[in-house]
mmCIF file of the C-alpha atoms, coordinates in Angstrom:
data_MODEL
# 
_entry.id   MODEL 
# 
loop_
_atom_site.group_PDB 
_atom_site.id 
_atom_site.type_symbol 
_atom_site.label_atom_id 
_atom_site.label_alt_id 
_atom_site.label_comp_id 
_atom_site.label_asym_id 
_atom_site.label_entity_id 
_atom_site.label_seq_id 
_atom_site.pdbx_PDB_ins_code 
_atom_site.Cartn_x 
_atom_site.Cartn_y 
_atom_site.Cartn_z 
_atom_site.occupancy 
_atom_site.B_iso_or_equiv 
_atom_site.pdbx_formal_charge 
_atom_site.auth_seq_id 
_atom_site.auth_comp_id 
_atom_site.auth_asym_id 
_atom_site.auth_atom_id 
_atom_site.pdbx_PDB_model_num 
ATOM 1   C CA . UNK A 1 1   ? -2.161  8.442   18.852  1.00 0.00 ? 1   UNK A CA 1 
ATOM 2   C CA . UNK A 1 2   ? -3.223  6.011   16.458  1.00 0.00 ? 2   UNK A CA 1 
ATOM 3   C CA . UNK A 1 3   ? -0.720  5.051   13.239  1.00 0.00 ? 3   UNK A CA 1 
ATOM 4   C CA . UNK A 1 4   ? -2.523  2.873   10.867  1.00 0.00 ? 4   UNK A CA 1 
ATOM 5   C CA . UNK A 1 5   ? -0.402  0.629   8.610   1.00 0.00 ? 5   UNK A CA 1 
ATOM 6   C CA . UNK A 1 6   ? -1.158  -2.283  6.351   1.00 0.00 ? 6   UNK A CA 1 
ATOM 7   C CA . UNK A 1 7   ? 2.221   -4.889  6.954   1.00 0.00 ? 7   UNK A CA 1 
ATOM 8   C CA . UNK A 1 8   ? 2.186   -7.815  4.285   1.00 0.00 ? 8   UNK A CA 1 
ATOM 9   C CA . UNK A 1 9   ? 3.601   -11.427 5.485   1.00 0.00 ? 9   UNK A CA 1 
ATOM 10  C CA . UNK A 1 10  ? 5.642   -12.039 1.642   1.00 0.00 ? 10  UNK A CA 1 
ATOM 11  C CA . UNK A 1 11  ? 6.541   -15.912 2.857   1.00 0.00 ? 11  UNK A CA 1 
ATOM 12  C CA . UNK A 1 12  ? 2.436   -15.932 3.254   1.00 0.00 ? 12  UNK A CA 1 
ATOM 13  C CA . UNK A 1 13  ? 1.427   -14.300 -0.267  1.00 0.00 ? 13  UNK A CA 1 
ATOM 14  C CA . UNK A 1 14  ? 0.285   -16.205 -2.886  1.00 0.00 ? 14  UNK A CA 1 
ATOM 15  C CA . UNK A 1 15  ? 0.360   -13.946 -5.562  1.00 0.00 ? 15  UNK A CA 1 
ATOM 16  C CA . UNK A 1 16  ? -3.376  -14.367 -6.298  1.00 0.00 ? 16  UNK A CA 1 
ATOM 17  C CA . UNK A 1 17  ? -4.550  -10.963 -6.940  1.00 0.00 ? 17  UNK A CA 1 
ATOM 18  C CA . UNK A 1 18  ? -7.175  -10.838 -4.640  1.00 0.00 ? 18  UNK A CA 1 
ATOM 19  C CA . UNK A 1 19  ? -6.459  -7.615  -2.684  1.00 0.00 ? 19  UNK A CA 1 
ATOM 20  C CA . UNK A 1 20  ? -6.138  -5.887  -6.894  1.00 0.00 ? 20  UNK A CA 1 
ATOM 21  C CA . UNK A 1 21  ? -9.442  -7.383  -7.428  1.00 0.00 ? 21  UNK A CA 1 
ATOM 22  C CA . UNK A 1 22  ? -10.973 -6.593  -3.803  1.00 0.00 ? 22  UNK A CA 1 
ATOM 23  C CA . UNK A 1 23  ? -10.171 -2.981  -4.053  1.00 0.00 ? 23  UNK A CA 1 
ATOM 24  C CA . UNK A 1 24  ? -11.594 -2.402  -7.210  1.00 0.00 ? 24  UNK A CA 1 
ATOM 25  C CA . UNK A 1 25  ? -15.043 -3.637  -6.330  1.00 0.00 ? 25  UNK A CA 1 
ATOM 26  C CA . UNK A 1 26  ? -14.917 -1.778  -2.766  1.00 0.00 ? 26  UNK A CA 1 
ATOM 27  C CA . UNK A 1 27  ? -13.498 1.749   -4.353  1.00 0.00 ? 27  UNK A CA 1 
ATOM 28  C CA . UNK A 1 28  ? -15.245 1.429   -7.507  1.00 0.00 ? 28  UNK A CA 1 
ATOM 29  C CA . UNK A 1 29  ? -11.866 1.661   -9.558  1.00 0.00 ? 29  UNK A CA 1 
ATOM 30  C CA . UNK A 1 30  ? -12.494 1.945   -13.073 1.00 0.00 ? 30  UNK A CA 1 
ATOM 31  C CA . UNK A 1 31  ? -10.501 0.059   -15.821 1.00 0.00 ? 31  UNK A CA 1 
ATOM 32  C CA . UNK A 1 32  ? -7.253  0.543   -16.494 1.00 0.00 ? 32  UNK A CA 1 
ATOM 33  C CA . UNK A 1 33  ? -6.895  1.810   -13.056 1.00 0.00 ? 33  UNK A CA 1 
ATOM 34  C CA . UNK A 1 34  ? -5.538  0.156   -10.043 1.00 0.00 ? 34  UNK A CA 1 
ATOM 35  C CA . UNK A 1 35  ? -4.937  1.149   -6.172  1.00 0.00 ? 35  UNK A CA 1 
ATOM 36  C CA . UNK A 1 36  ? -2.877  -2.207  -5.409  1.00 0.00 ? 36  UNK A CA 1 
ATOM 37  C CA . UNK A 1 37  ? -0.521  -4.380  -8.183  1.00 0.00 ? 37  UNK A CA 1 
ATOM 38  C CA . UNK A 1 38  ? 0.586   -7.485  -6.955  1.00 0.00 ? 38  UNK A CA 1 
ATOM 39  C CA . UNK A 1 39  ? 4.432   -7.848  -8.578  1.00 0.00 ? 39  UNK A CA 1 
ATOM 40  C CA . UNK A 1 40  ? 6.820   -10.904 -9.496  1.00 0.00 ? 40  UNK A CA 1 
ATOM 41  C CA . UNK A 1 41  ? 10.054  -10.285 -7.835  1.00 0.00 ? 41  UNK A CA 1 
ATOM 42  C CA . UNK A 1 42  ? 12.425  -12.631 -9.384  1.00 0.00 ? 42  UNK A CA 1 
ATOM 43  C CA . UNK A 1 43  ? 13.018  -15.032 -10.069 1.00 0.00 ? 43  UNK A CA 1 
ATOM 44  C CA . UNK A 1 44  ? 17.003  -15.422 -8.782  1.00 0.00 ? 44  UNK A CA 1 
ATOM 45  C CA . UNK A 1 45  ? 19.639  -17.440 -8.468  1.00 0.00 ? 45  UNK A CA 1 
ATOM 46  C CA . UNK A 1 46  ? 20.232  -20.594 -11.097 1.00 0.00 ? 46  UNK A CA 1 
ATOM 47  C CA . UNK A 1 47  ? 18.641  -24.105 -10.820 1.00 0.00 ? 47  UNK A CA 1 
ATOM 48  C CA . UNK A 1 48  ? 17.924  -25.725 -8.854  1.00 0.00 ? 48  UNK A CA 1 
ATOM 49  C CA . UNK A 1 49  ? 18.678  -22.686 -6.111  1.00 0.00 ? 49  UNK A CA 1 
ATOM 50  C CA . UNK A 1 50  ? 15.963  -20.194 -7.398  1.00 0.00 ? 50  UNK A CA 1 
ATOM 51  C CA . UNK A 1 51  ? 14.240  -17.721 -5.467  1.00 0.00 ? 51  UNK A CA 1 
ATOM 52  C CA . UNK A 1 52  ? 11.064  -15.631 -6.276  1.00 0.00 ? 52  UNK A CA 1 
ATOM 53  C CA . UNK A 1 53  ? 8.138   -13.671 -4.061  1.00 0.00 ? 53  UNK A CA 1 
ATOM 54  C CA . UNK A 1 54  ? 5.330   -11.478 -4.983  1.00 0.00 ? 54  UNK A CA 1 
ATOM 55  C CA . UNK A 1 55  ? 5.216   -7.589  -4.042  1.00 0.00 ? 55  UNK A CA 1 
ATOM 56  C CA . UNK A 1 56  ? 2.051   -6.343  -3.894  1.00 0.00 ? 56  UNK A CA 1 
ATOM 57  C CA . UNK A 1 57  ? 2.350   -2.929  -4.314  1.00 0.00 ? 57  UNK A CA 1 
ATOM 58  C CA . UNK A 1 58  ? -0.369  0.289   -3.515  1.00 0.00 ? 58  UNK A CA 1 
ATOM 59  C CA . UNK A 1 59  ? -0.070  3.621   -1.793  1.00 0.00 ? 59  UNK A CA 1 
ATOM 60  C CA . UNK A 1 60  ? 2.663   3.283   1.287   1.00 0.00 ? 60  UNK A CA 1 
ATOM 61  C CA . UNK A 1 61  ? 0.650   5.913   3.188   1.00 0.00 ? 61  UNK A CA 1 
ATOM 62  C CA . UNK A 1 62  ? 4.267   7.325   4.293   1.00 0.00 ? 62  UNK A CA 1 
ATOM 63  C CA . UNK A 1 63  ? 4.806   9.437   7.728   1.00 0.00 ? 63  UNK A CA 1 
ATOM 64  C CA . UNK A 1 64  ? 6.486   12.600  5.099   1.00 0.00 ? 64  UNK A CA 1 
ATOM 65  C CA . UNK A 1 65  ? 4.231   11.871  2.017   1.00 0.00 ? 65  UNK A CA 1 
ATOM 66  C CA . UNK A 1 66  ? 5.618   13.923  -1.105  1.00 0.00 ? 66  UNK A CA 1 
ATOM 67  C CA . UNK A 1 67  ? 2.894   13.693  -2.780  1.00 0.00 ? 67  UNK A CA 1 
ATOM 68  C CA . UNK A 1 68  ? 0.984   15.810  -0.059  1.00 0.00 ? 68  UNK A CA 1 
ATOM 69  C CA . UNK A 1 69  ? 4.030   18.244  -0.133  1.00 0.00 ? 69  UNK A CA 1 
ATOM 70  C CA . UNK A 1 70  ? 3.940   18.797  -3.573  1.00 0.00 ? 70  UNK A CA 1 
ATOM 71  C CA . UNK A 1 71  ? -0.451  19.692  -3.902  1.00 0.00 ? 71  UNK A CA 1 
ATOM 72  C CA . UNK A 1 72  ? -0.420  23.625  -4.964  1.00 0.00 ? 72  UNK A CA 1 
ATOM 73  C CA . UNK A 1 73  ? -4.605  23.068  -3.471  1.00 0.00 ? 73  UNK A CA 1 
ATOM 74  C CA . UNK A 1 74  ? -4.085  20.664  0.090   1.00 0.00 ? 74  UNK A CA 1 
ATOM 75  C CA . UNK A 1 75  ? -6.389  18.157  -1.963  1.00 0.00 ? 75  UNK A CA 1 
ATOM 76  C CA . UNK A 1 76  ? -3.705  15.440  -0.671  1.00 0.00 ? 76  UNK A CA 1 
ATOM 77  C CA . UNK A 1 77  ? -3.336  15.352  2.791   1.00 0.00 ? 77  UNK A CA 1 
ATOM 78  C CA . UNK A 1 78  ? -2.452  13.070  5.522   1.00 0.00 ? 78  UNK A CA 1 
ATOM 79  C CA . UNK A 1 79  ? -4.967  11.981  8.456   1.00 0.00 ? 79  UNK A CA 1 
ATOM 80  C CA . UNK A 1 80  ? -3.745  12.022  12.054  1.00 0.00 ? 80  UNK A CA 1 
ATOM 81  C CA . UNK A 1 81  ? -4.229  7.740   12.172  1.00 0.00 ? 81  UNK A CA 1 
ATOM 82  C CA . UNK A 1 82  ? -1.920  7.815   9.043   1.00 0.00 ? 82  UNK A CA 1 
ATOM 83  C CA . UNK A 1 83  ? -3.905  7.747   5.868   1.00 0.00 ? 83  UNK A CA 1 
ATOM 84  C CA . UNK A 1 84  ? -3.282  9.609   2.761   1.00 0.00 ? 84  UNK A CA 1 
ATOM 85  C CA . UNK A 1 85  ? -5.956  10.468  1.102   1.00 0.00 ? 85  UNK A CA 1 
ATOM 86  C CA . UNK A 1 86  ? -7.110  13.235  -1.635  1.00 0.00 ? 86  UNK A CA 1 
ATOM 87  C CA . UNK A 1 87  ? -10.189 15.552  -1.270  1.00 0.00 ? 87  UNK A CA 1 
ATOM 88  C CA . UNK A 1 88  ? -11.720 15.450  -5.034  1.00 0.00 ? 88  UNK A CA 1 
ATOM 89  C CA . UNK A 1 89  ? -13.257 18.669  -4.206  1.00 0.00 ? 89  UNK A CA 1 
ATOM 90  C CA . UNK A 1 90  ? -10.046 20.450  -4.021  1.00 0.00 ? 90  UNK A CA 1 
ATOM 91  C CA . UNK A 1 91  ? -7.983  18.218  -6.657  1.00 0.00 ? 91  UNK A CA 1 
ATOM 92  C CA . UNK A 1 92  ? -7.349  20.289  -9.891  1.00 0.00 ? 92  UNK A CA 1 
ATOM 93  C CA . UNK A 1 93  ? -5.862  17.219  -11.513 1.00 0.00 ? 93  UNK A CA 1 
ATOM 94  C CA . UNK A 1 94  ? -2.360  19.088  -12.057 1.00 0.00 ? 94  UNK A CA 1 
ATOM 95  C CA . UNK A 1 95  ? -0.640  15.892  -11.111 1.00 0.00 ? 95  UNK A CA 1 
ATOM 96  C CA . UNK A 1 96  ? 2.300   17.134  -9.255  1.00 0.00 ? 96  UNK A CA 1 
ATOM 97  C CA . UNK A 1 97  ? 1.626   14.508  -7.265  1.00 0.00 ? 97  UNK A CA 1 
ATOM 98  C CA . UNK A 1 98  ? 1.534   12.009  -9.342  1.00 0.00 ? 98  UNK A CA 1 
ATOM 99  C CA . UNK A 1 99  ? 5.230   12.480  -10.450 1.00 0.00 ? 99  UNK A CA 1 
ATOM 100 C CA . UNK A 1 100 ? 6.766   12.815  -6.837  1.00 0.00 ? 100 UNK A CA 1 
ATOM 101 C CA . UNK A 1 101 ? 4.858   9.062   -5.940  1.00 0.00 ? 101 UNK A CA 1 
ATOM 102 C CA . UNK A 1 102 ? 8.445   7.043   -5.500  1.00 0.00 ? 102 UNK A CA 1 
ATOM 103 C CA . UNK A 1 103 ? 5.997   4.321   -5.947  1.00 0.00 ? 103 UNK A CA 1 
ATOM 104 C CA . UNK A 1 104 ? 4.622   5.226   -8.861  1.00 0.00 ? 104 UNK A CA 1 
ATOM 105 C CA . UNK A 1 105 ? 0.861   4.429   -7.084  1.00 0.00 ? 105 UNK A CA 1 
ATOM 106 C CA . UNK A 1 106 ? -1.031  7.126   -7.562  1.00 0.00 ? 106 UNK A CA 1 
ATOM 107 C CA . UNK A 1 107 ? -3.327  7.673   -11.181 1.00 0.00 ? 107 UNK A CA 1 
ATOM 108 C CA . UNK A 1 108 ? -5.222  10.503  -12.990 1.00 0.00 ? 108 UNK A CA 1 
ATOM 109 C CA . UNK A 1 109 ? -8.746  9.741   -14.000 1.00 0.00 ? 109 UNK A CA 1 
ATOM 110 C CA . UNK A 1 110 ? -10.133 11.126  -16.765 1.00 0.00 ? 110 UNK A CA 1 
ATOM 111 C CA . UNK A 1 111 ? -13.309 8.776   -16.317 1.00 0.00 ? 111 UNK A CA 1 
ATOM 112 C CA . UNK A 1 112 ? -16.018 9.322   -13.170 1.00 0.00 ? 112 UNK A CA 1 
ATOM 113 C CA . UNK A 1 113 ? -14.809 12.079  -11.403 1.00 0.00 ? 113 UNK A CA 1 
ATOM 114 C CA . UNK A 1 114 ? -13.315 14.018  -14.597 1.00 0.00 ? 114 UNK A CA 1 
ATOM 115 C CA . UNK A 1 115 ? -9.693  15.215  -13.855 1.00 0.00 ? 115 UNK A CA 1 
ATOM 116 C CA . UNK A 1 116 ? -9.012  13.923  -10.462 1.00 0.00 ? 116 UNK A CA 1 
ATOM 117 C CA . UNK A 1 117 ? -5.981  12.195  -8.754  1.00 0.00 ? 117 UNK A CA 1 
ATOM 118 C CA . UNK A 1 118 ? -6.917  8.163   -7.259  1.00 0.00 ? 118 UNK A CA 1 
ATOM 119 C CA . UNK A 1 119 ? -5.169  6.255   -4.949  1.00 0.00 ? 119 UNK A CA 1 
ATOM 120 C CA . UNK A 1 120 ? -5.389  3.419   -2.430  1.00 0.00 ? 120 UNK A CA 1 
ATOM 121 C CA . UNK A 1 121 ? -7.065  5.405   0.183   1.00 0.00 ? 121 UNK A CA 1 
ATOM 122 C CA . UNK A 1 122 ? -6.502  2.113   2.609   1.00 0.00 ? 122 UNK A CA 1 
ATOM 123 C CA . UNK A 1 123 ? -10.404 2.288   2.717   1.00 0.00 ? 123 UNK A CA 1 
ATOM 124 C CA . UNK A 1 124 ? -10.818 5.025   5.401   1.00 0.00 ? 124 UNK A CA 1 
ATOM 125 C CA . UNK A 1 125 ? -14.450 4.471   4.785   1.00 0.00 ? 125 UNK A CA 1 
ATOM 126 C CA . UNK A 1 126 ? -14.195 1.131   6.426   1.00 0.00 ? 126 UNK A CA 1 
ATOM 127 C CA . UNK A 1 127 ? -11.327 2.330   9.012   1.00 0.00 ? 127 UNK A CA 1 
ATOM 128 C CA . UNK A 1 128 ? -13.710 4.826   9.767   1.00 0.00 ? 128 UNK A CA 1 
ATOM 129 C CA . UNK A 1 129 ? -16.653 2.042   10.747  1.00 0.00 ? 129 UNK A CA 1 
ATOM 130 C CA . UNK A 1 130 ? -14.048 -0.041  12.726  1.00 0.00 ? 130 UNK A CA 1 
ATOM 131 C CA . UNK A 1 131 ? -13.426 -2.599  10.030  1.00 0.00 ? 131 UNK A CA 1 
ATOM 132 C CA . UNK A 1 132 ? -10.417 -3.643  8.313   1.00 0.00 ? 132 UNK A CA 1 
ATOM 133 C CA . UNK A 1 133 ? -9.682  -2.581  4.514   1.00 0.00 ? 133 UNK A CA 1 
ATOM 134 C CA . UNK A 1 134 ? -11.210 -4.853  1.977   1.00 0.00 ? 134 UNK A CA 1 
ATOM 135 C CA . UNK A 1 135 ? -7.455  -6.419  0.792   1.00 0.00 ? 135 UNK A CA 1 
ATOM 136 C CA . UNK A 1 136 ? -6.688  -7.275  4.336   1.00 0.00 ? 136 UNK A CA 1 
ATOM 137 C CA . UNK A 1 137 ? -10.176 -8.605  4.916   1.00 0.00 ? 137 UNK A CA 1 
ATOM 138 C CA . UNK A 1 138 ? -10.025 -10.981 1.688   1.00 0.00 ? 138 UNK A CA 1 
ATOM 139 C CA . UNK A 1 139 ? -6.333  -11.517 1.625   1.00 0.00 ? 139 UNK A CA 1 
ATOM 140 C CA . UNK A 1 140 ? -7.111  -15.995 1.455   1.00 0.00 ? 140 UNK A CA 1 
ATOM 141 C CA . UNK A 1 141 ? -3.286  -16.399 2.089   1.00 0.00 ? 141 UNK A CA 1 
ATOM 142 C CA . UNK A 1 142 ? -3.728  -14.211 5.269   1.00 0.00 ? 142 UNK A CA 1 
ATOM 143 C CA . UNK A 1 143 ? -0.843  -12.204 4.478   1.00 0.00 ? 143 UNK A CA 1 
ATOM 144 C CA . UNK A 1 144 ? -1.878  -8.921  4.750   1.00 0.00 ? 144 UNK A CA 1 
ATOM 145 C CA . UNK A 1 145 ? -2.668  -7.270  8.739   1.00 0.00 ? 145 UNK A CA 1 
ATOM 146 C CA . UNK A 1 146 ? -3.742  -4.531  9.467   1.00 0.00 ? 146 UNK A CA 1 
ATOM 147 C CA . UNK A 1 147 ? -3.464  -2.321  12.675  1.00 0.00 ? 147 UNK A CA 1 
ATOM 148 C CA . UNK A 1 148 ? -1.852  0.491   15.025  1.00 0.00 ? 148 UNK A CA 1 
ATOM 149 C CA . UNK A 1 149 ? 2.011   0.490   14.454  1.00 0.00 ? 149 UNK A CA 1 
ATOM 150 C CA . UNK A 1 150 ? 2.033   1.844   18.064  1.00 0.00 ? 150 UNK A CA 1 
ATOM 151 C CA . UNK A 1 151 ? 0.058   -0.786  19.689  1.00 0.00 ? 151 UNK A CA 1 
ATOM 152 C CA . UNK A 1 152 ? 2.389   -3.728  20.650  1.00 0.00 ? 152 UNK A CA 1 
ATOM 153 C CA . UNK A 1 153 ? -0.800  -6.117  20.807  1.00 0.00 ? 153 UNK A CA 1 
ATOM 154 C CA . UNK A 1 154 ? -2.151  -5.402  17.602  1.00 0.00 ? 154 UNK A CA 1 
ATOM 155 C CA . UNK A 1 155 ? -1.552  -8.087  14.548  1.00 0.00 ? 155 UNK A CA 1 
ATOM 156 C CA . UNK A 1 156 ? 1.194   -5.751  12.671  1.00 0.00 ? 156 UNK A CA 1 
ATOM 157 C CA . UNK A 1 157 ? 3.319   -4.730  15.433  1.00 0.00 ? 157 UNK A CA 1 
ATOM 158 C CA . UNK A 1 158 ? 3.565   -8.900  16.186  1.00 0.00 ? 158 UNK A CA 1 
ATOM 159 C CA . UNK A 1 159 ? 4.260   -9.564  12.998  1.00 0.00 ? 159 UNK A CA 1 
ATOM 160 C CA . UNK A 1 160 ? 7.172   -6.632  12.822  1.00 0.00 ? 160 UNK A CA 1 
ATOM 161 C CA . UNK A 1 161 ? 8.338   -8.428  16.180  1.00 0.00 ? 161 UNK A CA 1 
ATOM 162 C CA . UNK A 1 162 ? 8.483   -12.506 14.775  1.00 0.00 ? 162 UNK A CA 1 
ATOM 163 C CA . UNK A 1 163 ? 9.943   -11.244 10.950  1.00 0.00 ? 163 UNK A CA 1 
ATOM 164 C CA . UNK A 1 164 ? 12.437  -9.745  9.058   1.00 0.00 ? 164 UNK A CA 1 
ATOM 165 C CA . UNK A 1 165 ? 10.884  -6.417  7.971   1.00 0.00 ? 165 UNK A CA 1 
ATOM 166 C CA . UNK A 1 166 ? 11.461  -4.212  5.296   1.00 0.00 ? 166 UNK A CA 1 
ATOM 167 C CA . UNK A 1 167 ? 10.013  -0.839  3.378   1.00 0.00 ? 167 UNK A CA 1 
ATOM 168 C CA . UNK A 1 168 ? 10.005  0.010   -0.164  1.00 0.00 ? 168 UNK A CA 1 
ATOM 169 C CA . UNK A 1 169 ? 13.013  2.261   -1.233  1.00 0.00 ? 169 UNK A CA 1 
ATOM 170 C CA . UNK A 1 170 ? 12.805  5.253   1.308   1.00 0.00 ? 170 UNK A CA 1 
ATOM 171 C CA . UNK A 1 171 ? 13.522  8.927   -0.535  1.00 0.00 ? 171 UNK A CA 1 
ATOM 172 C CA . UNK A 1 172 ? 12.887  10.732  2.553   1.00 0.00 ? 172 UNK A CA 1 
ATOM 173 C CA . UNK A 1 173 ? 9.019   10.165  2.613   1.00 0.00 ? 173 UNK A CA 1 
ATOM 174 C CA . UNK A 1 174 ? 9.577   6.877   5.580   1.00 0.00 ? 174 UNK A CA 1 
ATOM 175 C CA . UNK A 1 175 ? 6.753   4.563   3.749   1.00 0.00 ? 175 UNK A CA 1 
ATOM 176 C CA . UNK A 1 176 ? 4.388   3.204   5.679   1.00 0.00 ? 176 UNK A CA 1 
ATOM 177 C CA . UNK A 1 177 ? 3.715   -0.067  4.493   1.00 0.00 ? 177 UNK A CA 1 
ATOM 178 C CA . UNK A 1 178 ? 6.018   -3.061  6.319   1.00 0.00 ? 178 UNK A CA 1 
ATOM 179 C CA . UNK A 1 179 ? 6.697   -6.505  4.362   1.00 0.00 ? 179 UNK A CA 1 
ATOM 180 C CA . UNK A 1 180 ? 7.840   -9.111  6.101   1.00 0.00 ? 180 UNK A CA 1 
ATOM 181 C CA . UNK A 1 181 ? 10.168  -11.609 4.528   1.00 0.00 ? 181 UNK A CA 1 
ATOM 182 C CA . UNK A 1 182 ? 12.278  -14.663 6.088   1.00 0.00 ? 182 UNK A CA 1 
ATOM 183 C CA . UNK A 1 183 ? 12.346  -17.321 3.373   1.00 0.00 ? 183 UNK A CA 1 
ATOM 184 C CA . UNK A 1 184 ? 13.977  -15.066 0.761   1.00 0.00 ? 184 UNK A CA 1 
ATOM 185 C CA . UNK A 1 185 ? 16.332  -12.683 -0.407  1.00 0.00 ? 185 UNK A CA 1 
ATOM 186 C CA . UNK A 1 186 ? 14.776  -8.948  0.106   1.00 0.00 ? 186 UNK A CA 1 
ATOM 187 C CA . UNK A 1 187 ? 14.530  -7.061  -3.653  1.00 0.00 ? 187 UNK A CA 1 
ATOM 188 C CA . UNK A 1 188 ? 11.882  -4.522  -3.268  1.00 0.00 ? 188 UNK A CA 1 
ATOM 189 C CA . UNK A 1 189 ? 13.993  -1.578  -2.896  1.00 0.00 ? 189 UNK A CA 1 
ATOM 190 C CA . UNK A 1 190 ? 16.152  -2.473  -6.414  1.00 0.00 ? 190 UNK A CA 1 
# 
């Protein structure tokens, strides 16, 4: 079975934006509203011994989502490849799943769909065609992969292999996003 993850090489990002500004045109995210944040983390230490990375941050597409547990409708649910995604159809807009996101990554729109739940749906319409999502595809620093966890040839289970992985803060949910970090010190769960 197929497990789709997006794994993000930290020691290659360059903190440009680009996968923010990517999936905004691809989704159509309105302003005000964003599927992936790209994050300062740090920086640490004192002069001349400083370290800093940037976190970009969107849905973690985890293996026990909470914010699928929590939908009173089944408008959030998980695919079998891994992807989280909300039907709008169903979506009553209660946000209960808004406030169980650990990530804080998920947003109510008031704007195009009126009353719905958005999120980083890892563009499953691409996935769906065989392509990669639009951040991984644009990523200039070519620090984001994108793959089958469970494939040992594909580009994120080599990169899990060569680096020092690590997941956002896990609260039971097992995120599904890998960064990999070597040159640093790891922050992203503080």
């Amino acid at each position: 079975m197929t497990r789709n993850i997006i794994a993000i090489d930290l020691d290659s990002c360059i903190g440009c934006h680009s996968c923010a500004v990517v999936c905004k045109q691809e989704n159509n995210v309105g302003l005000g509203t964003y599927y992936n944040k790209v994050l300062t983390v740090g920086p640490f230490g004192t002069y001349p011994d400083l370290e800093m990375y940037y976190l970009p941050v969107a849905c973690q597409h985890c293996d026990n989502p909470e914010c699928v547990s929590v939908c009173p409708t089944g408008a959030s649910y998980r695919r079998e490849d891994g992807v989280v995604l909300v039907d709008h159809s169903k979506c009553i807009g209660c946000q209960y799943c808004v406030m169980a996101c650990p990530y804080g990554v998920r947003a109510y729109d008031e704007g195009k769909d009126k009353g719905v739940i958005e999120k980083c749906t890892m563009c499953a319409h691409l996935i769906d065609k065989g392509e990669k999502p639009a951040c991984v595809k644009h990523c200039p620093g070519q620090a984001r992969l994108f793959g089958d966890a469970d494939d040992p040839e594909s580009d994120v289970s080599k990169m899990i292999a060569r680096k020092s992985t690590h997941k956002l803060k896990d609260v039971g949910n097992h995120p599904g996003v890998t960064y990999g970090l070597d040159k640093f010190s790891w922050k992203g769960d503080e």
